[in-house]
Amino acid sequence: MTQVFFGKIIHTKSFDEFEICTNGYIAVDEAGVIFAIGQESEFATWLTKNANYEAAQVERLTPDQFLMPGFVDCHIHAPQVAQIGLGLDMPLLEWLNTYTFPLEAQFNDNKFATKVYAKVVEHTIKAGTTLASYFGTNHKQSTVILAKEALRQGQRALIGKVCSNFNCPDFYVETTANSLADTKKFIEEIKDLNSELIKPTITPRFAITCTKELMTKLGEIAKENRLHIQSHISENVSEVQFIKSQYKCSYAEVYDSTGLLTSKTVMAHGVHLEDAEIELLRKRGTSVAHCPASNTMLSSGLCDVVRLIKNGVKVGIGTDVSGGNSMSIQDAILRTLDVSHHLEFVKKQDIKGNGSLNVRQNSYRPIDYKNAIYLATLGGAEALSLSNVCGNFMPGKEFDALIVDTSVYPLHNYIADDDKGRKSAELQLFEMVQKFIYVGDDRNILKVYVKGKQIKNNCIC
Ligand code: GUN
Ligand code: FE
């Protein structure tokens, strides 16, 4: 059935292009593809030329609601939801060995996996994630269960069976042959699901737990099948030092020499990348998933997103559950803004000998909430090489969207009648967006759509 949405609309066209429409429409065709977007005042004329939309299902938003593109989570470990909030007083490598590897090893139990993965998909949809790039575990079978859950609940997802054959505990390590054979079987089983929404992703955990041979062969499989690739890069100083001492080259060069840096690769973190590595990522078209919550929780460092973007690297946002402690990309937007402001302070403040602060002149401009919304939507889709399919409301893209309601707790969209007269419709919409980003949460995400199909409904009606 065709659908038409009337009301306030926001979306982005690039890092610096934020578009709003205070009184618009979006027409969505039977296949869930956006057919047209425009001003409501032009709709009647438009309809005369598009008579097949006369019988469309109509959704008229209230004055307190707006439509925005769905959130994109560029990096999340689905199994780690079972330990969310634990061990965040540890640095990365200690946290992996103490908590994460023992937990992930339990996903050889398909019943346990089914229980956890059903909840992960349910909660991320509730938080407005319409597209997620998921890490599973080393286990092929339970990672297929994750894919089936995303499919059952209607979420768009890139899903990877994790590969690790080296430097891991005995209870959670693969042989090279098994890792490759299971990866190939995994790709076939995901293809058999026959869904455009679910794609297999080649997922070497990181260069510390994969041999060069395994990474090279995984690079070949990705190339042969034109698949997405995801991994971690330069998250933590000890990790970077380990890689440099092992390989005698930079972290990015290790991945490049194994064919893993492609235009369909997303690398999580990139906190400690050197200039030459950033240039290499740019040349390869490889993107970075910025994971601010995790970078803070595991004391990894401050990632300078502005530096990456200025140097031509695509950036999206990741929750990195459970290095990150929230499944919400809206929360990750706030963490992104925090980190960007903290970087600004670091660049502008010197601690003087007497402990007081000395403010320096510096032109560093932190990102703002509109830039962050771009990173969480279109930027994420670009980082995952899916911006031809989703990320904003350009005609031809699939309708992945959220209806946000600013009249629902914890927001109060109180506007005195006087103010309604004084403030332009544009300003009122910008203020609704700010309230949602800075104060709102998943209770304000009323409905979630993927490819035109509603997959969450908070409506009390
Ligand atoms: N590096 C390798 N594995 C992981 C993981 O599970 N989480 C994070 N944050 N970093 C990693
Ligand atoms: Fe991670």
GROMACS .gro file of C-alpha atoms and ligand atoms in nm:
model
  473
    1MET     CA    1   0.000   0.000   0.000
    2THR     CA    2   0.122   0.352  -0.074
    3GLN     CA    3   0.161   0.585   0.225
    4VAL     CA    4   0.173   0.961   0.273
    5PHE     CA    5   0.309   1.130   0.586
    6PHE     CA    6   0.216   1.491   0.661
    7GLY     CA    7   0.389   1.708   0.920
    8LYS     CA    8   0.725   1.845   1.033
    9ILE     CA    9   1.027   1.681   0.867
   10ILE     CA   10   1.401   1.702   0.934
   11HIS     CA   11   1.696   1.532   0.763
   12THR     CA   12   2.052   1.603   0.651
   13LYS     CA   13   2.224   1.612   0.315
   14SER     CA   14   2.582   1.632   0.443
   15PHE     CA   15   2.781   1.714   0.759
   16ASP     CA   16   2.690   2.083   0.722
   17GLU     CA   17   2.355   2.061   0.542
   18PHE     CA   18   2.060   2.021   0.777
   19GLU     CA   19   1.719   2.057   0.616
   20ILE     CA   20   1.383   2.115   0.779
   21CYS     CA   21   1.030   2.141   0.653
   22THR     CA   22   0.772   2.277   0.896
   23ASN     CA   23   0.475   2.159   0.695
   24GLY     CA   24   0.568   1.887   0.451
   25TYR     CA   25   0.475   1.553   0.302
   26ILE     CA   26   0.659   1.235   0.213
   27ALA     CA   27   0.502   0.987  -0.028
   28VAL     CA   28   0.619   0.626   0.005
   29ASP     CA   29   0.544   0.361  -0.257
   30GLU     CA   30   0.427   0.000  -0.209
   31ALA     CA   31   0.788  -0.123  -0.194
   32GLY     CA   32   0.874   0.115   0.093
   33VAL     CA   33   1.070   0.351  -0.133
   34ILE     CA   34   1.039   0.729  -0.101
   35PHE     CA   35   0.863   0.854  -0.412
   36ALA     CA   36   0.838   1.225  -0.333
   37ILE     CA   37   0.905   1.483  -0.061
   38GLY     CA   38   0.773   1.838  -0.060
   39GLN     CA   39   0.566   2.112   0.101
   40GLU     CA   40   0.211   2.022   0.198
   41SER     CA   41   0.091   2.333   0.011
   42GLU     CA   42   0.208   2.167  -0.313
   43PHE     CA   43   0.051   1.830  -0.234
   44ALA     CA   44  -0.291   1.882  -0.400
   45THR     CA   45  -0.127   1.972  -0.731
   46TRP     CA   46   0.119   1.683  -0.696
   47LEU     CA   47  -0.173   1.444  -0.636
   48THR     CA   48  -0.340   1.537  -0.963
   49LYS     CA   49  -0.033   1.396  -1.140
   50ASN     CA   50   0.004   1.095  -0.911
   51ALA     CA   51  -0.349   0.962  -0.886
   52ASN     CA   52  -0.233   0.625  -0.752
   53TYR     CA   53  -0.164   0.804  -0.420
   54GLU     CA   54  -0.532   0.901  -0.378
   55ALA     CA   55  -0.593   0.577  -0.190
   56ALA     CA   56  -0.270   0.603   0.010
   57GLN     CA   57  -0.266   0.533   0.381
   58VAL     CA   58  -0.230   0.874   0.547
   59GLU     CA   59  -0.033   0.944   0.865
   60ARG     CA   60  -0.082   1.300   0.985
   61LEU     CA   61   0.167   1.398   1.256
   62THR     CA   62   0.051   1.614   1.547
   63PRO     CA   63   0.205   1.962   1.598
   64ASP     CA   64   0.431   1.810   1.870
   65GLN     CA   65   0.575   1.543   1.639
   66PHE     CA   66   0.838   1.537   1.368
   67LEU     CA   67   0.969   1.284   1.120
   68MET     CA   68   1.343   1.211   1.097
   69PRO     CA   69   1.560   0.939   0.938
   70GLY     CA   70   1.621   0.628   1.151
   71PHE     CA   71   1.940   0.598   1.355
   72VAL     CA   72   2.238   0.403   1.221
   73ASP     CA   73   2.455   0.215   1.471
   74CYS     CA   74   2.783   0.153   1.290
   75HIS     CA   75   2.932  -0.071   1.558
   76ILE     CA   76   2.761  -0.289   1.818
   77HIS     CA   77   2.850  -0.628   1.971
   78ALA     CA   78   2.514  -0.805   2.004
   79PRO     CA   79   2.628  -1.077   2.251
   80GLN     CA   80   2.780  -0.821   2.486
   81VAL     CA   81   2.434  -0.687   2.574
   82ALA     CA   82   2.430  -0.978   2.822
   83GLN     CA   83   2.710  -0.804   3.020
   84ILE     CA   84   2.623  -0.441   2.957
   85GLY     CA   85   2.751  -0.220   3.239
   86LEU     CA   86   3.012  -0.468   3.364
   87GLY     CA   87   3.388  -0.424   3.389
   88LEU     CA   88   3.391  -0.064   3.277
   89ASP     CA   89   3.653   0.017   3.540
   90MET     CA   90   3.909  -0.171   3.328
   91PRO     CA   91   4.108  -0.085   3.015
   92LEU     CA   92   4.036  -0.267   2.688
   93LEU     CA   93   4.264  -0.571   2.696
   94GLU     CA   94   4.191  -0.652   3.063
   95TRP     CA   95   3.816  -0.606   3.002
   96LEU     CA   96   3.828  -0.842   2.702
   97ASN     CA   97   4.006  -1.115   2.899
   98THR     CA   98   3.809  -1.077   3.222
   99TYR     CA   99   3.456  -1.030   3.092
  100THR     CA  100   3.413  -1.038   2.718
  101PHE     CA  101   3.584  -1.355   2.598
  102PRO     CA  102   3.424  -1.574   2.872
  103LEU     CA  103   3.080  -1.428   2.791
  104GLU     CA  104   3.112  -1.463   2.414
  105ALA     CA  105   3.228  -1.825   2.451
  106GLN     CA  106   2.879  -1.902   2.592
  107PHE     CA  107   2.721  -1.829   2.254
  108ASN     CA  108   2.791  -2.186   2.148
  109ASP     CA  109   2.460  -2.235   2.330
  110ASN     CA  110   2.192  -2.152   2.074
  111LYS     CA  111   1.916  -2.126   2.334
  112PHE     CA  112   2.108  -1.861   2.526
  113ALA     CA  113   2.187  -1.682   2.199
  114THR     CA  114   1.820  -1.683   2.094
  115LYS     CA  115   1.717  -1.527   2.425
  116VAL     CA  116   1.983  -1.254   2.418
  117TYR     CA  117   1.956  -1.171   2.047
  118ALA     CA  118   1.576  -1.135   2.053
  119LYS     CA  119   1.620  -0.871   2.325
  120VAL     CA  120   1.909  -0.690   2.153
  121VAL     CA  121   1.710  -0.638   1.835
  122GLU     CA  122   1.397  -0.542   2.030
  123HIS     CA  123   1.583  -0.286   2.242
  124THR     CA  124   1.778  -0.129   1.958
  125ILE     CA  125   1.460  -0.091   1.752
  126LYS     CA  126   1.293   0.065   2.056
  127ALA     CA  127   1.582   0.313   2.069
  128GLY     CA  128   1.530   0.401   1.702
  129THR     CA  129   1.809   0.201   1.536
  130THR     CA  130   1.686   0.115   1.187
  131LEU     CA  131   2.028  -0.002   1.064
  132ALA     CA  132   2.292  -0.173   1.278
  133SER     CA  133   2.632  -0.320   1.199
  134TYR     CA  134   2.648  -0.613   1.441
  135PHE     CA  135   2.936  -0.826   1.562
  136GLY     CA  136   2.819  -1.172   1.667
  137THR     CA  137   3.067  -1.417   1.817
  138ASN     CA  138   3.306  -1.680   1.675
  139HIS     CA  139   3.005  -1.914   1.643
  140LYS     CA  140   2.848  -1.944   1.299
  141GLN     CA  141   2.523  -2.092   1.418
  142SER     CA  142   2.432  -1.841   1.686
  143THR     CA  143   2.533  -1.553   1.460
  144VAL     CA  144   2.281  -1.685   1.205
  145ILE     CA  145   2.026  -1.673   1.489
  146LEU     CA  146   2.108  -1.302   1.529
  147ALA     CA  147   2.046  -1.248   1.158
  148LYS     CA  148   1.713  -1.432   1.179
  149GLU     CA  149   1.608  -1.216   1.474
  150ALA     CA  150   1.687  -0.894   1.286
  151LEU     CA  151   1.489  -1.030   0.990
  152ARG     CA  152   1.195  -1.140   1.208
  153GLN     CA  153   1.173  -0.800   1.377
  154GLY     CA  154   1.227  -0.604   1.055
  155GLN     CA  155   1.556  -0.429   1.130
  156ARG     CA  156   1.812  -0.355   0.857
  157ALA     CA  157   2.143  -0.512   0.958
  158LEU     CA  158   2.497  -0.596   0.859
  159ILE     CA  159   2.596  -0.905   1.054
  160GLY     CA  160   2.935  -1.062   1.107
  161LYS     CA  161   3.052  -1.393   1.242
  162VAL     CA  162   3.359  -1.289   1.439
  163CYS     CA  163   3.694  -1.440   1.338
  164SER     CA  164   3.975  -1.492   1.591
  165ASN     CA  165   4.249  -1.755   1.561
  166PHE     CA  166   4.535  -1.618   1.769
  167ASN     CA  167   4.620  -1.465   2.105
  168CYS     CA  168   4.287  -1.557   2.263
  169PRO     CA  169   4.210  -1.791   2.553
  170ASP     CA  170   4.189  -2.165   2.470
  171PHE     CA  171   3.816  -2.170   2.538
  172TYR     CA  172   3.747  -1.903   2.274
  173VAL     CA  173   3.971  -1.945   1.973
  174GLU     CA  174   3.927  -2.092   1.623
  175THR     CA  175   4.167  -2.270   1.392
  176THR     CA  176   4.236  -2.083   1.069
  177ALA     CA  177   4.062  -2.355   0.868
  178ASN     CA  178   3.750  -2.351   1.086
  179SER     CA  179   3.731  -1.973   1.089
  180LEU     CA  180   3.738  -1.960   0.708
  181ALA     CA  181   3.506  -2.256   0.654
  182ASP     CA  182   3.249  -2.119   0.902
  183THR     CA  183   3.272  -1.772   0.747
  184LYS     CA  184   3.195  -1.919   0.403
  185LYS     CA  185   2.904  -2.123   0.542
  186PHE     CA  186   2.779  -1.816   0.727
  187ILE     CA  187   2.773  -1.612   0.404
  188GLU     CA  188   2.573  -1.886   0.232
  189GLU     CA  189   2.322  -1.917   0.515
  190ILE     CA  190   2.265  -1.541   0.523
  191LYS     CA  191   2.218  -1.537   0.146
  192ASP     CA  192   1.960  -1.816   0.192
  193LEU     CA  193   1.755  -1.583   0.412
  194ASN     CA  194   1.689  -1.402   0.087
  195SER     CA  195   1.638  -1.060   0.242
  196GLU     CA  196   1.768  -0.728   0.111
  197LEU     CA  197   1.770  -0.600   0.468
  198ILE     CA  198   2.027  -0.846   0.603
  199LYS     CA  199   2.383  -0.862   0.471
  200PRO     CA  200   2.679  -1.074   0.585
  201THR     CA  201   2.991  -0.883   0.688
  202ILE     CA  202   3.346  -1.011   0.704
  203THR     CA  203   3.450  -0.959   1.067
  204PRO     CA  204   3.810  -1.019   1.178
  205ARG     CA  205   3.789  -0.920   1.546
  206PHE     CA  206   4.111  -0.711   1.536
  207ALA     CA  207   4.472  -0.754   1.431
  208ILE     CA  208   4.570  -0.869   1.781
  209THR     CA  209   4.357  -1.186   1.761
  210CYS     CA  210   4.395  -1.268   1.392
  211THR     CA  211   4.702  -1.399   1.210
  212LYS     CA  212   4.812  -1.228   0.891
  213GLU     CA  213   4.718  -1.544   0.702
  214LEU     CA  214   4.361  -1.537   0.834
  215MET     CA  215   4.320  -1.164   0.764
  216THR     CA  216   4.452  -1.206   0.409
  217LYS     CA  217   4.213  -1.494   0.335
  218LEU     CA  218   3.921  -1.301   0.484
  219GLY     CA  219   4.016  -1.007   0.260
  220GLU     CA  220   4.000  -1.241  -0.039
  221ILE     CA  221   3.656  -1.374   0.059
  222ALA     CA  222   3.529  -1.016   0.097
  223LYS     CA  223   3.665  -0.925  -0.246
  224GLU     CA  224   3.525  -1.233  -0.422
  225ASN     CA  225   3.179  -1.177  -0.277
  226ARG     CA  226   3.191  -0.794  -0.271
  227LEU     CA  227   3.111  -0.795   0.100
  228HIS     CA  228   3.126  -0.538   0.375
  229ILE     CA  229   3.410  -0.563   0.628
  230GLN     CA  230   3.419  -0.451   0.991
  231SER     CA  231   3.688  -0.455   1.257
  232HIS     CA  232   3.863  -0.241   1.521
  233ILE     CA  233   4.158  -0.005   1.477
  234SER     CA  234   4.375   0.207   1.710
  235GLU     CA  235   4.140   0.202   2.005
  236ASN     CA  236   4.385   0.187   2.291
  237VAL     CA  237   4.753   0.283   2.336
  238SER     CA  238   4.867  -0.063   2.461
  239GLU     CA  239   4.692  -0.226   2.166
  240VAL     CA  240   4.863   0.007   1.918
  241GLN     CA  241   5.203  -0.057   2.078
  242PHE     CA  242   5.146  -0.434   2.057
  243ILE     CA  243   5.062  -0.413   1.686
  244LYS     CA  244   5.361  -0.191   1.609
  245SER     CA  245   5.603  -0.420   1.788
  246GLN     CA  246   5.455  -0.729   1.623
  247TYR     CA  247   5.433  -0.598   1.265
  248LYS     CA  248   5.691  -0.315   1.253
  249CYS     CA  249   5.444  -0.093   1.069
  250SER     CA  250   5.134   0.110   1.147
  251TYR     CA  251   4.800  -0.045   1.247
  252ALA     CA  252   4.635   0.074   0.924
  253GLU     CA  253   4.920  -0.072   0.717
  254VAL     CA  254   4.861  -0.415   0.874
  255TYR     CA  255   4.500  -0.411   0.755
  256ASP     CA  256   4.595  -0.261   0.418
  257SER     CA  257   4.856  -0.526   0.352
  258THR     CA  258   4.592  -0.795   0.410
  259GLY     CA  259   4.337  -0.639   0.175
  260LEU     CA  260   4.099  -0.539   0.454
  261LEU     CA  261   4.086  -0.164   0.384
  262THR     CA  262   3.819  -0.120   0.120
  263SER     CA  263   3.541   0.128   0.044
  264LYS     CA  264   3.304  -0.115   0.219
  265THR     CA  265   3.512  -0.136   0.539
  266VAL     CA  266   3.418   0.027   0.868
  267MET     CA  267   3.680   0.035   1.143
  268ALA     CA  268   3.568   0.106   1.498
  269HIS     CA  269   3.739   0.372   1.711
  270GLY     CA  270   4.044   0.514   1.530
  271VAL     CA  271   4.127   0.714   1.843
  272HIS     CA  272   4.505   0.706   1.802
  273LEU     CA  273   4.540   0.710   1.422
  274GLU     CA  274   4.844   0.892   1.286
  275ASP     CA  275   4.818   1.139   0.995
  276ALA     CA  276   4.955   0.888   0.743
  277GLU     CA  277   4.700   0.627   0.857
  278ILE     CA  278   4.415   0.873   0.816
  279GLU     CA  279   4.539   0.946   0.465
  280LEU     CA  280   4.550   0.572   0.392
  281LEU     CA  281   4.190   0.526   0.514
  282ARG     CA  282   4.082   0.819   0.297
  283LYS     CA  283   4.255   0.675  -0.008
  284ARG     CA  284   4.089   0.337   0.041
  285GLY     CA  285   3.746   0.490   0.116
  286THR     CA  286   3.745   0.314   0.454
  287SER     CA  287   3.531   0.470   0.725
  288VAL     CA  288   3.550   0.503   1.103
  289ALA     CA  289   3.277   0.417   1.353
  290HIS     CA  290   3.314   0.672   1.631
  291CYS     CA  291   3.231   0.508   1.966
  292PRO     CA  292   3.247   0.784   2.227
  293ALA     CA  293   3.083   0.598   2.517
  294SER     CA  294   3.322   0.306   2.490
  295ASN     CA  295   3.625   0.530   2.437
  296THR     CA  296   3.543   0.703   2.765
  297MET     CA  297   3.433   0.394   2.965
  298LEU     CA  298   3.740   0.186   2.873
  299SER     CA  299   3.967   0.494   2.904
  300SER     CA  300   4.076   0.457   2.543
  301GLY     CA  301   4.101   0.828   2.463
  302LEU     CA  302   3.937   1.123   2.288
  303CYS     CA  303   3.872   1.060   1.919
  304ASP     CA  304   3.896   1.376   1.709
  305VAL     CA  305   3.605   1.329   1.468
  306VAL     CA  306   3.656   1.675   1.316
  307ARG     CA  307   4.013   1.579   1.222
  308LEU     CA  308   3.891   1.261   1.051
  309ILE     CA  309   3.617   1.440   0.857
  310LYS     CA  310   3.840   1.733   0.757
  311ASN     CA  311   4.086   1.481   0.617
  312GLY     CA  312   3.822   1.310   0.405
  313VAL     CA  313   3.741   1.002   0.614
  314LYS     CA  314   3.373   0.899   0.636
  315VAL     CA  315   3.251   0.880   0.996
  316GLY     CA  316   2.944   0.725   1.157
  317ILE     CA  317   2.855   0.664   1.521
  318GLY     CA  318   2.859   0.334   1.710
  319THR     CA  319   2.732   0.238   2.054
  320ASP     CA  320   3.005  -0.030   2.083
  321VAL     CA  321   2.797  -0.214   2.339
  322SER     CA  322   2.925  -0.327   2.584
  323GLY     CA  323   3.245  -0.123   2.584
  324GLY     CA  324   2.977   0.143   2.558
  325ASN     CA  325   2.708   0.129   2.823
  326SER     CA  326   2.404   0.229   2.617
  327MET     CA  327   2.222   0.072   2.323
  328SER     CA  328   2.087   0.411   2.217
  329ILE     CA  329   2.233   0.610   1.929
  330GLN     CA  330   2.058   0.917   2.065
  331ASP     CA  331   2.269   0.870   2.380
  332ALA     CA  332   2.575   0.822   2.154
  333ILE     CA  333   2.496   1.158   1.993
  334LEU     CA  334   2.521   1.323   2.334
  335ARG     CA  335   2.848   1.139   2.408
  336THR     CA  336   2.979   1.251   2.069
  337LEU     CA  337   2.898   1.611   2.158
  338ASP     CA  338   3.059   1.572   2.503
  339VAL     CA  339   3.381   1.432   2.356
  340SER     CA  340   3.394   1.703   2.092
  341HIS     CA  341   3.353   1.976   2.354
  342HIS     CA  342   3.613   1.813   2.580
  343LEU     CA  343   3.857   1.809   2.289
  344GLU     CA  344   3.790   2.176   2.238
  345PHE     CA  345   3.877   2.238   2.605
  346VAL     CA  346   4.195   2.031   2.577
  347LYS     CA  347   4.300   2.232   2.274
  348LYS     CA  348   4.223   2.564   2.437
  349GLN     CA  349   4.324   2.518   2.800
  350ASP     CA  350   4.668   2.482   2.956
  351ILE     CA  351   4.712   2.387   3.317
  352LYS     CA  352   4.953   2.641   3.464
  353GLY     CA  353   5.212   2.556   3.728
  354ASN     CA  354   4.983   2.681   4.005
  355GLY     CA  355   4.703   2.448   3.889
  356SER     CA  356   4.485   2.720   3.742
  357LEU     CA  357   4.387   2.721   3.377
  358ASN     CA  358   4.528   2.932   3.102
  359VAL     CA  359   4.295   2.981   2.804
  360ARG     CA  360   4.464   2.972   2.464
  361GLN     CA  361   4.332   3.111   2.137
  362ASN     CA  362   4.242   2.829   1.907
  363SER     CA  363   4.002   2.810   1.616
  364TYR     CA  364   3.894   2.449   1.686
  365ARG     CA  365   3.519   2.423   1.632
  366PRO     CA  366   3.349   2.132   1.807
  367ILE     CA  367   3.065   1.958   1.626
  368ASP     CA  368   2.711   2.076   1.701
  369TYR     CA  369   2.384   1.883   1.740
  370LYS     CA  370   2.297   1.916   1.372
  371ASN     CA  371   2.635   1.773   1.266
  372ALA     CA  372   2.585   1.494   1.520
  373ILE     CA  373   2.240   1.410   1.378
  374TYR     CA  374   2.408   1.383   1.037
  375LEU     CA  375   2.668   1.141   1.182
  376ALA     CA  376   2.390   0.934   1.343
  377THR     CA  377   2.185   0.905   1.021
  378LEU     CA  378   2.327   0.983   0.675
  379GLY     CA  379   2.689   0.978   0.797
  380GLY     CA  380   2.630   0.629   0.936
  381ALA     CA  381   2.472   0.511   0.613
  382GLU     CA  382   2.770   0.654   0.418
  383ALA     CA  383   3.015   0.489   0.660
  384LEU     CA  384   2.840   0.154   0.599
  385SER     CA  385   2.829   0.211   0.221
  386LEU     CA  386   2.450   0.207   0.227
  387SER     CA  387   2.373   0.575   0.162
  388ASN     CA  388   2.230   0.481  -0.178
  389VAL     CA  389   1.961   0.294   0.019
  390CYS     CA  390   1.895   0.494   0.336
  391GLY     CA  391   2.017   0.775   0.566
  392ASN     CA  392   1.788   1.059   0.459
  393PHE     CA  393   1.461   1.125   0.275
  394MET     CA  394   1.587   1.173  -0.080
  395PRO     CA  395   1.344   1.020  -0.333
  396GLY     CA  396   1.461   0.676  -0.443
  397LYS     CA  397   1.585   0.580  -0.097
  398GLU     CA  398   1.399   0.338   0.127
  399PHE     CA  399   1.185   0.490   0.400
  400ASP     CA  400   1.376   0.424   0.726
  401ALA     CA  401   1.228   0.675   0.967
  402LEU     CA  402   1.130   0.773   1.320
  403ILE     CA  403   0.827   0.965   1.438
  404VAL     CA  404   0.948   1.164   1.739
  405ASP     CA  405   0.692   1.301   1.983
  406THR     CA  406   0.800   1.594   2.199
  407SER     CA  407   0.483   1.599   2.410
  408VAL     CA  408   0.562   1.265   2.575
  409TYR     CA  409   0.764   1.225   2.899
  410PRO     CA  410   1.050   1.313   2.957
  411LEU     CA  411   0.987   1.606   2.723
  412HIS     CA  412   0.738   1.885   2.766
  413ASN     CA  413   0.682   2.090   2.459
  414TYR     CA  414   0.531   2.382   2.646
  415ILE     CA  415   0.497   2.683   2.425
  416ALA     CA  416   0.297   2.977   2.556
  417ASP     CA  417   0.051   3.120   2.304
  418ASP     CA  418   0.250   3.444   2.310
  419ASP     CA  419   0.565   3.258   2.210
  420LYS     CA  420   0.384   3.073   1.931
  421GLY     CA  421   0.315   3.413   1.781
  422ARG     CA  422   0.670   3.537   1.838
  423LYS     CA  423   0.871   3.234   1.731
  424SER     CA  424   0.881   3.133   1.368
  425ALA     CA  425   0.765   2.782   1.273
  426GLU     CA  426   1.127   2.706   1.180
  427LEU     CA  427   1.260   2.810   1.521
  428GLN     CA  428   0.991   2.605   1.696
  429LEU     CA  429   1.092   2.296   1.500
  430PHE     CA  430   1.465   2.350   1.573
  431GLU     CA  431   1.376   2.378   1.943
  432MET     CA  432   1.177   2.053   1.930
  433VAL     CA  433   1.478   1.879   1.775
  434GLN     CA  434   1.710   2.020   2.042
  435LYS     CA  435   1.478   1.902   2.320
  436PHE     CA  436   1.467   1.551   2.177
  437ILE     CA  437   1.844   1.528   2.134
  438TYR     CA  438   1.946   1.683   2.466
  439VAL     CA  439   1.667   1.564   2.699
  440GLY     CA  440   1.455   1.300   2.525
  441ASP     CA  441   1.492   0.924   2.510
  442ASP     CA  442   1.330   0.619   2.352
  443ARG     CA  443   0.993   0.710   2.506
  444ASN     CA  444   0.984   0.999   2.259
  445ILE     CA  445   1.035   0.765   1.964
  446LEU     CA  446   0.674   0.686   1.888
  447LYS     CA  447   0.706   0.485   1.569
  448VAL     CA  448   0.995   0.326   1.379
  449TYR     CA  449   0.984   0.237   1.008
  450VAL     CA  450   1.223   0.029   0.799
  451LYS     CA  451   1.165   0.018   0.422
  452GLY     CA  452   0.822   0.171   0.477
  453LYS     CA  453   0.714  -0.095   0.726
  454GLN     CA  454   0.635   0.006   1.081
  455ILE     CA  455   0.839  -0.203   1.324
  456LYS     CA  456   0.773  -0.018   1.650
  457ASN     CA  457   0.457   0.145   1.773
  458ASN     CA  458   0.448   0.322   2.109
  459CYS     CA  459   0.107   0.466   2.037
  460ILE     CA  460  -0.134   0.439   2.327
  461CYS     CA  461  -0.426   0.455   2.085
  462GUN     N1  462   3.867  -0.487   2.028
  462GUN     C1  463   3.858  -0.619   2.004
  462GUN     N2  464   3.743  -0.670   2.052
  462GUN     C2  465   3.676  -0.568   2.106
  462GUN     C3  466   3.550  -0.558   2.170
  462GUN     O1  467   3.474  -0.653   2.186
  462GUN     N3  468   3.514  -0.433   2.212
  462GUN     C4  469   3.594  -0.324   2.194
  462GUN     N4  470   3.553  -0.207   2.239
  462GUN     N5  471   3.714  -0.333   2.137
  462GUN     C5  472   3.753  -0.453   2.092
  463FE      FE  473   3.388  -0.296   1.947
   0.00000   0.00000   0.00000
